[in-house]
Amino acid sequence: MIQGLSHLTFIVKNLDRMEEILTTVLGARKVYDSGSATFSVSKERFFLLGDGEDPIWIATMEGEALPGRTYNHIAFKIGDGDFELYPERIRKLGLDVREGRARVEGEGQSIYFYDDDNHMFELHTGTLDERLRRYAQGRA
């Protein structure tokens, strides 16, 4: 039986650049760097994101970038009060911010951005319960 999410892995051309994105924008903490002594298919680094007893494990591995951009993305939960902190962090690194989609009041706010390897990230203030309650009200 699935117990939860184990980790997320991102294949990136430049491990240093992805480390800068993860630590500067998301506040991740690096906990491992393979250097040249790899155990997997390429050089890798591990990061922890979030506080508490179950932080999110993010792995980055050296490799080729995705061939293009899509709407496939990973969304991280942020607090409403922290929403305004993120656009400056993202722009400071020269990352491409994607225009957000039209939203109805009550489903939260989002910031979408791409890394240098065409991965899209979303920073979102809402929850699934909030969205389902809002959608149940219809388009009115």
Coordinates of N, CA, C and O in Angstrom, one line a residue:
M1 N 0.8 -1.2 0.0 CA 0.0 0.0 0.0 C 0.9 1.2 0.0 O 1.9 1.3 0.7
I2 N 0.5 2.2 -0.8 CA 1.3 3.5 -0.8 C 1.1 4.2 0.5 O 0.0 4.4 1.0
Q3 N 2.3 4.6 1.0 CA 2.3 5.3 2.3 C 2.4 6.8 2.2 O 2.3 7.6 3.2
G4 N 2.8 7.3 1.0 CA 3.0 8.7 0.8 C 4.0 8.9 -0.3 O 4.4 8.0 -1.0
L5 N 4.5 10.1 -0.5 CA 5.4 10.5 -1.5 C 6.8 10.2 -0.9 O 7.2 10.7 0.2
S6 N 7.7 9.5 -1.6 CA 9.1 9.3 -1.2 C 10.0 10.5 -1.5 O 10.6 11.1 -0.7
H7 N 10.1 10.8 -2.8 CA 10.9 11.9 -3.3 C 10.6 12.3 -4.7 O 9.9 11.6 -5.4
L8 N 11.1 13.5 -5.0 CA 11.0 14.0 -6.4 C 12.4 14.1 -7.0 O 13.3 14.5 -6.3
T9 N 12.5 13.7 -8.2 CA 13.8 13.8 -8.9 C 13.7 14.6 -10.1 O 12.8 14.4 -10.9
F10 N 14.7 15.6 -10.2 CA 14.7 16.5 -11.4 C 16.1 16.2 -12.1 O 17.1 16.3 -11.4
I11 N 16.0 16.0 -13.4 CA 17.3 15.8 -14.2 C 17.6 17.2 -14.7 O 16.8 17.9 -15.3
V12 N 18.8 17.6 -14.4 CA 19.2 19.0 -14.8 C 20.6 19.0 -15.4 O 21.5 18.2 -15.1
K13 N 20.8 20.0 -16.3 CA 22.2 20.2 -16.9 C 23.2 20.7 -15.9 O 24.3 20.3 -16.0
N14 N 22.8 21.6 -15.0 CA 23.7 22.2 -14.1 C 23.3 22.1 -12.7 O 22.3 22.7 -12.2
L15 N 23.9 21.2 -11.9 CA 23.5 20.9 -10.5 C 23.7 22.2 -9.7 O 22.8 22.4 -8.8
D16 N 24.7 23.0 -9.9 CA 24.9 24.2 -9.1 C 23.7 25.2 -9.3 O 23.2 25.8 -8.4
R17 N 23.3 25.4 -10.6 CA 22.2 26.3 -10.9 C 20.9 25.8 -10.2 O 20.2 26.6 -9.6
M18 N 20.6 24.5 -10.3 CA 19.4 24.0 -9.7 C 19.5 24.1 -8.1 O 18.5 24.4 -7.5
E19 N 20.7 23.9 -7.6 CA 20.8 24.1 -6.1 C 20.5 25.6 -5.8 O 19.8 25.8 -4.8
E20 N 20.9 26.5 -6.6 CA 20.6 27.9 -6.3 C 19.1 28.2 -6.4 O 18.6 28.9 -5.5
I21 N 18.4 27.6 -7.3 CA 17.0 27.7 -7.4 C 16.3 27.1 -6.2 O 15.4 27.8 -5.6
L22 N 16.7 25.9 -5.9 CA 16.0 25.2 -4.7 C 16.3 25.9 -3.4 O 15.3 26.0 -2.6
T23 N 17.5 26.4 -3.2 CA 17.8 27.0 -1.9 C 17.3 28.5 -1.8 O 16.8 28.9 -0.8
T24 N 17.4 29.2 -2.9 CA 17.0 30.6 -2.9 C 15.5 30.8 -3.0 O 14.9 31.6 -2.2
V25 N 14.9 30.1 -3.9 CA 13.4 30.3 -4.1 C 12.6 29.5 -3.1 O 11.7 30.1 -2.4
L26 N 12.9 28.2 -3.0 CA 12.1 27.4 -2.1 C 12.6 27.2 -0.7 O 11.9 26.7 0.1
G27 N 13.8 27.6 -0.4 CA 14.4 27.5 0.9 C 14.8 26.1 1.3 O 14.8 25.7 2.5
A28 N 15.1 25.3 0.3 CA 15.6 23.9 0.5 C 16.9 23.9 1.2 O 17.7 24.8 1.1
R29 N 17.2 22.8 1.9 CA 18.5 22.6 2.5 C 19.2 21.4 1.9 O 18.6 20.3 1.8
K30 N 20.5 21.6 1.4 CA 21.2 20.5 0.8 C 21.7 19.5 1.9 O 22.3 20.0 2.9
V31 N 21.4 18.2 1.7 CA 21.9 17.3 2.7 C 22.8 16.2 2.1 O 23.4 15.4 2.9
Y32 N 23.1 16.2 0.8 CA 24.0 15.3 0.2 C 24.4 15.8 -1.2 O 23.7 16.4 -1.9
D33 N 25.7 15.5 -1.5 CA 26.3 15.8 -2.8 C 27.2 14.6 -3.1 O 28.2 14.4 -2.4
S34 N 26.9 13.9 -4.2 CA 27.7 12.8 -4.5 C 29.1 13.1 -5.0 O 30.0 12.3 -5.0
G35 N 29.3 14.4 -5.5 CA 30.6 14.7 -6.1 C 30.8 13.7 -7.3 O 29.8 13.4 -8.0
S36 N 32.0 13.2 -7.4 CA 32.2 12.3 -8.5 C 32.0 10.8 -8.1 O 32.1 9.9 -9.0
A37 N 31.8 10.6 -6.9 CA 31.5 9.2 -6.4 C 30.1 8.9 -6.4 O 29.3 8.9 -5.4
T38 N 29.6 8.6 -7.6 CA 28.2 8.4 -7.8 C 27.7 7.0 -7.4 O 28.4 6.0 -7.6
F39 N 26.5 6.9 -6.9 CA 25.9 5.6 -6.5 C 24.8 5.3 -7.5 O 24.3 4.2 -7.6
S40 N 24.3 6.3 -8.3 CA 23.2 6.1 -9.2 C 23.7 6.3 -10.6 O 24.9 6.0 -10.9
V41 N 22.8 6.8 -11.5 CA 23.2 6.9 -12.9 C 24.0 8.1 -13.3 O 24.6 8.2 -14.3
S42 N 24.1 9.1 -12.3 CA 24.9 10.3 -12.6 C 25.1 11.0 -11.3 O 24.6 10.6 -10.2
K43 N 25.9 12.1 -11.3 CA 26.1 12.9 -10.1 C 24.7 13.3 -9.6 O 23.8 13.7 -10.4
E44 N 24.6 13.4 -8.3 CA 23.3 13.8 -7.7 C 23.5 14.6 -6.4 O 24.5 14.5 -5.8
R45 N 22.4 15.3 -6.1 CA 22.4 16.0 -4.8 C 21.0 15.8 -4.2 O 20.0 15.7 -5.0
F46 N 20.9 15.8 -2.9 CA 19.6 15.6 -2.2 C 19.4 16.9 -1.4 O 20.3 17.4 -0.8
F47 N 18.1 17.3 -1.3 CA 17.7 18.5 -0.6 C 16.5 18.1 0.2 O 15.7 17.2 -0.1
L48 N 16.3 18.8 1.3 CA 15.0 18.7 2.1 C 14.3 20.0 2.0 O 15.0 21.1 2.1
L49 N 13.0 20.0 1.9 CA 12.2 21.1 1.7 C 11.1 21.1 2.8 O 10.3 20.1 2.8
G50 N 11.0 22.1 3.6 CA 10.0 22.2 4.6 C 10.5 21.7 6.0 O 11.5 21.1 6.1
D51 N 9.8 22.2 7.0 CA 10.1 21.8 8.3 C 9.2 20.7 8.8 O 8.3 20.3 8.2
G52 N 9.4 20.3 10.1 CA 8.6 19.3 10.6 C 9.2 17.9 10.5 O 10.3 17.7 10.1
E53 N 8.4 16.9 10.8 CA 8.9 15.6 10.9 C 8.9 14.9 9.5 O 9.6 13.9 9.4
D54 N 8.3 15.4 8.5 CA 8.3 14.8 7.2 C 8.5 15.8 6.1 O 7.7 16.0 5.2
P55 N 9.8 16.3 6.0 CA 10.1 17.3 4.9 C 10.1 16.5 3.5 O 10.1 15.3 3.5
I56 N 10.0 17.3 2.5 CA 10.0 16.8 1.1 C 11.4 16.5 0.7 O 12.2 17.4 0.8
W57 N 11.7 15.3 0.2 CA 13.0 15.0 -0.3 C 13.1 15.3 -1.8 O 12.3 14.7 -2.6
I58 N 14.0 16.1 -2.2 CA 14.1 16.4 -3.6 C 15.5 16.0 -4.0 O 16.5 16.3 -3.4
A59 N 15.6 15.2 -5.1 CA 16.9 14.8 -5.7 C 17.1 15.5 -7.0 O 16.1 15.7 -7.8
T60 N 18.3 15.9 -7.3 CA 18.7 16.4 -8.6 C 19.8 15.5 -9.1 O 20.7 15.1 -8.4
M61 N 19.7 15.2 -10.4 CA 20.7 14.4 -11.0 C 21.1 15.1 -12.3 O 20.3 15.7 -13.0
E62 N 22.4 15.0 -12.6 CA 23.0 15.6 -13.8 C 22.5 14.8 -15.0 O 22.6 13.6 -15.1
G63 N 22.1 15.6 -16.1 CA 21.6 15.0 -17.3 C 21.1 16.0 -18.3 O 21.3 17.2 -18.0
E64 N 20.4 15.6 -19.3 CA 19.9 16.5 -20.3 C 18.6 17.1 -19.9 O 17.8 16.5 -19.3
A65 N 18.4 18.4 -20.3 CA 17.2 19.1 -20.0 C 16.0 18.5 -20.8 O 16.2 17.8 -21.8
L66 N 14.8 18.8 -20.3 CA 13.6 18.4 -21.0 C 13.6 19.1 -22.3 O 14.1 20.2 -22.4
P67 N 13.1 18.5 -23.4 CA 13.1 19.1 -24.7 C 12.3 20.3 -24.9 O 12.5 21.1 -25.8
G68 N 11.3 20.5 -24.1 CA 10.4 21.6 -24.2 C 9.6 21.8 -22.9 O 9.6 21.1 -22.0
R69 N 8.8 22.9 -23.0 CA 8.0 23.3 -21.8 C 6.5 22.8 -22.0 O 6.0 22.9 -23.1
T70 N 5.9 22.3 -20.9 CA 4.5 21.9 -20.9 C 3.9 22.5 -19.7 O 4.6 23.2 -18.9
Y71 N 2.6 22.1 -19.5 CA 1.9 22.5 -18.2 C 2.1 21.5 -17.1 O 1.7 21.7 -16.0
N72 N 2.8 20.4 -17.4 CA 3.2 19.4 -16.4 C 4.0 20.2 -15.3 O 4.9 20.9 -15.7
H73 N 3.6 20.0 -14.0 CA 4.3 20.8 -13.0 C 4.2 20.2 -11.6 O 3.3 19.3 -11.4
I74 N 5.0 20.6 -10.7 CA 4.9 20.3 -9.3 C 4.5 21.5 -8.6 O 5.1 22.6 -8.9
A75 N 3.5 21.4 -7.7 CA 3.0 22.6 -7.0 C 3.4 22.4 -5.5 O 3.1 21.4 -4.9
F76 N 4.0 23.5 -4.9 CA 4.3 23.5 -3.5 C 3.4 24.4 -2.8 O 3.0 25.5 -3.3
K77 N 2.9 24.0 -1.6 CA 2.0 24.8 -0.8 C 2.8 25.9 -0.1 O 3.8 25.7 0.5
I78 N 2.3 27.1 -0.2 CA 2.8 28.3 0.6 C 1.6 29.0 1.3 O 0.5 28.8 0.9
G79 N 2.0 29.7 2.3 CA 0.9 30.4 3.0 C 0.5 31.7 2.3 O 1.3 32.3 1.6
D80 N -0.7 32.1 2.6 CA -1.2 33.4 2.0 C -0.3 34.5 2.3 O 0.0 35.4 1.5
G81 N 0.1 34.6 3.6 CA 1.0 35.7 4.0 C 2.3 35.7 3.4 O 3.0 36.8 3.4
D82 N 2.8 34.6 2.8 CA 4.1 34.5 2.2 C 4.1 34.8 0.7 O 5.1 34.8 0.1
F83 N 2.9 34.9 0.1 CA 2.8 34.9 -1.3 C 3.6 36.0 -1.9 O 4.3 35.8 -2.9
E84 N 3.7 37.2 -1.4 CA 4.4 38.3 -1.9 C 5.9 38.2 -1.9 O 6.6 38.9 -2.5
L85 N 6.4 37.2 -1.1 CA 7.9 37.0 -0.9 C 8.5 36.4 -2.2 O 9.7 36.6 -2.5
Y86 N 7.7 35.6 -2.9 CA 8.3 34.7 -3.9 C 8.6 35.4 -5.3 O 9.6 35.0 -5.9
P87 N 7.7 36.3 -5.8 CA 8.1 36.8 -7.1 C 9.5 37.5 -7.2 O 10.2 37.3 -8.2
E88 N 9.9 38.2 -6.2 CA 11.2 38.8 -6.2 C 12.3 37.7 -6.2 O 13.3 37.9 -6.9
R89 N 12.1 36.7 -5.4 CA 13.1 35.6 -5.3 C 13.3 35.0 -6.7 O 14.4 34.7 -7.1
I90 N 12.2 34.8 -7.4 CA 12.2 34.1 -8.7 C 12.8 35.0 -9.7 O 13.7 34.6 -10.5
R91 N 12.4 36.3 -9.8 CA 12.9 37.2 -10.8 C 14.4 37.5 -10.5 O 15.2 37.7 -11.5
K92 N 14.8 37.5 -9.3 CA 16.2 37.8 -8.9 C 17.2 36.7 -9.6 O 18.3 37.1 -9.9
L93 N 16.7 35.5 -9.8 CA 17.5 34.5 -10.4 C 17.3 34.4 -11.9 O 17.8 33.6 -12.6
G94 N 16.5 35.4 -12.5 CA 16.3 35.4 -13.9 C 15.4 34.3 -14.4 O 15.5 34.0 -15.6
L95 N 14.6 33.7 -13.6 CA 13.7 32.6 -14.0 C 12.5 33.1 -14.8 O 12.0 34.2 -14.5
D96 N 12.0 32.4 -15.7 CA 10.9 32.7 -16.5 C 9.6 32.5 -15.8 O 9.3 31.3 -15.5
V97 N 8.9 33.6 -15.4 CA 7.6 33.4 -14.7 C 6.5 33.3 -15.8 O 6.4 34.0 -16.8
R98 N 5.7 32.2 -15.6 CA 4.6 32.0 -16.6 C 3.3 32.7 -16.1 O 3.0 32.7 -14.9
E99 N 2.6 33.3 -17.0 CA 1.4 33.9 -16.7 C 0.4 32.9 -16.0 O 0.2 31.8 -16.5
G100 N -0.1 33.3 -14.9 CA -1.1 32.4 -14.2 C -2.4 32.2 -15.0 O -2.7 33.1 -15.8
R101 N -3.1 31.2 -14.7 CA -4.4 31.0 -15.4 C -5.5 31.8 -14.6 O -5.3 32.2 -13.5
A102 N -6.6 32.1 -15.3 CA -7.7 32.8 -14.7 C -8.2 31.9 -13.5 O -8.3 30.7 -13.6
R103 N -8.5 32.6 -12.4 CA -8.9 31.9 -11.2 C -10.2 32.5 -10.7 O -10.5 33.7 -10.9
V104 N -11.0 31.7 -10.0 CA -12.2 32.1 -9.3 C -11.8 32.4 -7.9 O -10.9 31.7 -7.3
E105 N -12.5 33.4 -7.2 CA -12.2 33.7 -5.9 C -12.4 32.4 -5.0 O -13.4 31.7 -5.2
G106 N -11.5 32.2 -4.1 CA -11.6 31.1 -3.2 C -10.8 29.8 -3.5 O -10.8 28.9 -2.8
E107 N -10.1 29.8 -4.7 CA -9.3 28.6 -5.0 C -7.8 28.9 -4.8 O -7.0 28.0 -5.1
G108 N -7.5 30.0 -4.2 CA -6.1 30.3 -3.9 C -5.4 31.0 -5.0 O -5.9 31.2 -6.1
Q109 N -4.2 31.4 -4.7 CA -3.3 32.2 -5.6 C -2.1 31.3 -6.0 O -1.7 30.4 -5.3
S110 N -1.6 31.5 -7.2 CA -0.5 30.7 -7.7 C 0.6 31.6 -8.4 O 0.2 32.6 -9.1
I111 N 1.8 31.2 -8.3 CA 2.9 31.7 -9.1 C 3.5 30.5 -9.8 O 3.8 29.5 -9.2
Y112 N 3.6 30.6 -11.1 CA 4.2 29.6 -11.9 C 5.6 30.0 -12.5 O 5.7 31.2 -13.0
F113 N 6.6 29.2 -12.5 CA 7.9 29.5 -13.1 C 8.6 28.3 -13.6 O 8.3 27.2 -13.1
Y114 N 9.5 28.5 -14.6 CA 10.3 27.4 -15.2 C 11.7 27.6 -14.7 O 12.2 28.7 -14.5
D115 N 12.3 26.4 -14.5 CA 13.8 26.4 -14.3 C 14.5 26.4 -15.6 O 13.8 26.4 -16.7
D116 N 15.8 26.3 -15.6 CA 16.6 26.3 -16.8 C 16.4 25.0 -17.7 O 16.9 25.0 -18.8
D117 N 15.8 24.0 -17.1 CA 15.7 22.7 -17.7 C 14.3 22.4 -18.1 O 13.9 21.2 -18.4
N118 N 13.4 23.4 -18.2 CA 12.0 23.3 -18.6 C 11.1 22.6 -17.6 O 10.0 22.2 -18.0
H119 N 11.5 22.5 -16.4 CA 10.6 22.0 -15.4 C 9.7 23.2 -14.9 O 10.3 24.3 -14.7
M120 N 8.4 23.0 -14.8 CA 7.6 24.1 -14.3 C 7.2 23.8 -12.8 O 6.9 22.7 -12.4
F121 N 7.3 24.9 -12.0 CA 7.0 24.8 -10.6 C 5.8 25.8 -10.4 O 5.7 26.8 -11.0
E122 N 5.0 25.4 -9.4 CA 3.9 26.3 -9.0 C 4.0 26.5 -7.5 O 4.3 25.5 -6.7
L123 N 3.8 27.7 -7.0 CA 3.7 28.0 -5.6 C 2.3 28.4 -5.4 O 1.8 29.3 -6.0
H124 N 1.6 27.6 -4.6 CA 0.1 27.8 -4.5 C -0.3 27.9 -3.0 O 0.2 27.2 -2.1
T125 N -1.3 28.9 -2.8 CA -1.7 29.1 -1.5 C -3.0 28.3 -1.0 O -3.3 28.3 0.1
G126 N -3.6 27.7 -1.9 CA -4.9 27.0 -1.6 C -4.7 25.5 -1.3 O -3.6 25.0 -1.3
T127 N -5.8 24.9 -0.9 CA -5.8 23.5 -0.6 C -6.8 22.8 -1.5 O -7.7 23.4 -2.1
L128 N -6.7 21.5 -1.5 CA -7.7 20.7 -2.3 C -9.1 20.9 -1.8 O -10.1 21.1 -2.5
D129 N -9.3 20.9 -0.4 CA -10.6 21.1 0.2 C -11.2 22.4 -0.2 O -12.4 22.5 -0.6
E130 N -10.4 23.5 -0.2 CA -10.9 24.8 -0.6 C -11.3 24.8 -2.0 O -12.3 25.4 -2.4
R131 N -10.5 24.2 -2.9 CA -10.8 24.2 -4.3 C -12.1 23.4 -4.6 O -13.0 23.8 -5.3
L132 N -12.3 22.3 -4.0 CA -13.5 21.5 -4.2 C -14.7 22.2 -3.7 O -15.8 22.1 -4.3
R133 N -14.6 22.8 -2.5 CA -15.7 23.6 -2.0 C -16.1 24.7 -3.0 O -17.3 25.0 -3.2
R134 N -15.1 25.4 -3.5 CA -15.4 26.5 -4.4 C -16.0 26.0 -5.7 O -16.9 26.5 -6.3
Y135 N -15.4 24.9 -6.3 CA -16.0 24.3 -7.5 C -17.4 23.8 -7.3 O -18.2 23.9 -8.3
A136 N -17.7 23.4 -6.2 CA -19.1 22.9 -5.9 C -20.1 24.0 -6.0 O -21.3 23.7 -6.3
Q137 N -19.7 25.2 -5.8 CA -20.6 26.4 -6.0 C -20.9 26.7 -7.4 O -21.8 27.5 -7.7
G138 N -20.2 26.2 -8.3 CA -20.4 26.5 -9.8 C -19.7 27.8 -10.2 O -18.9 28.4 -9.4
R139 N -19.9 28.2 -11.4 CA -19.2 29.4 -12.0 C -19.8 30.7 -11.5 O -19.3 31.7 -11.9
A140 N -20.8 30.7 -10.8 CA -21.5 32.0 -10.4 C -20.7 33.0 -9.8 O -19.7 32.8 -9.2

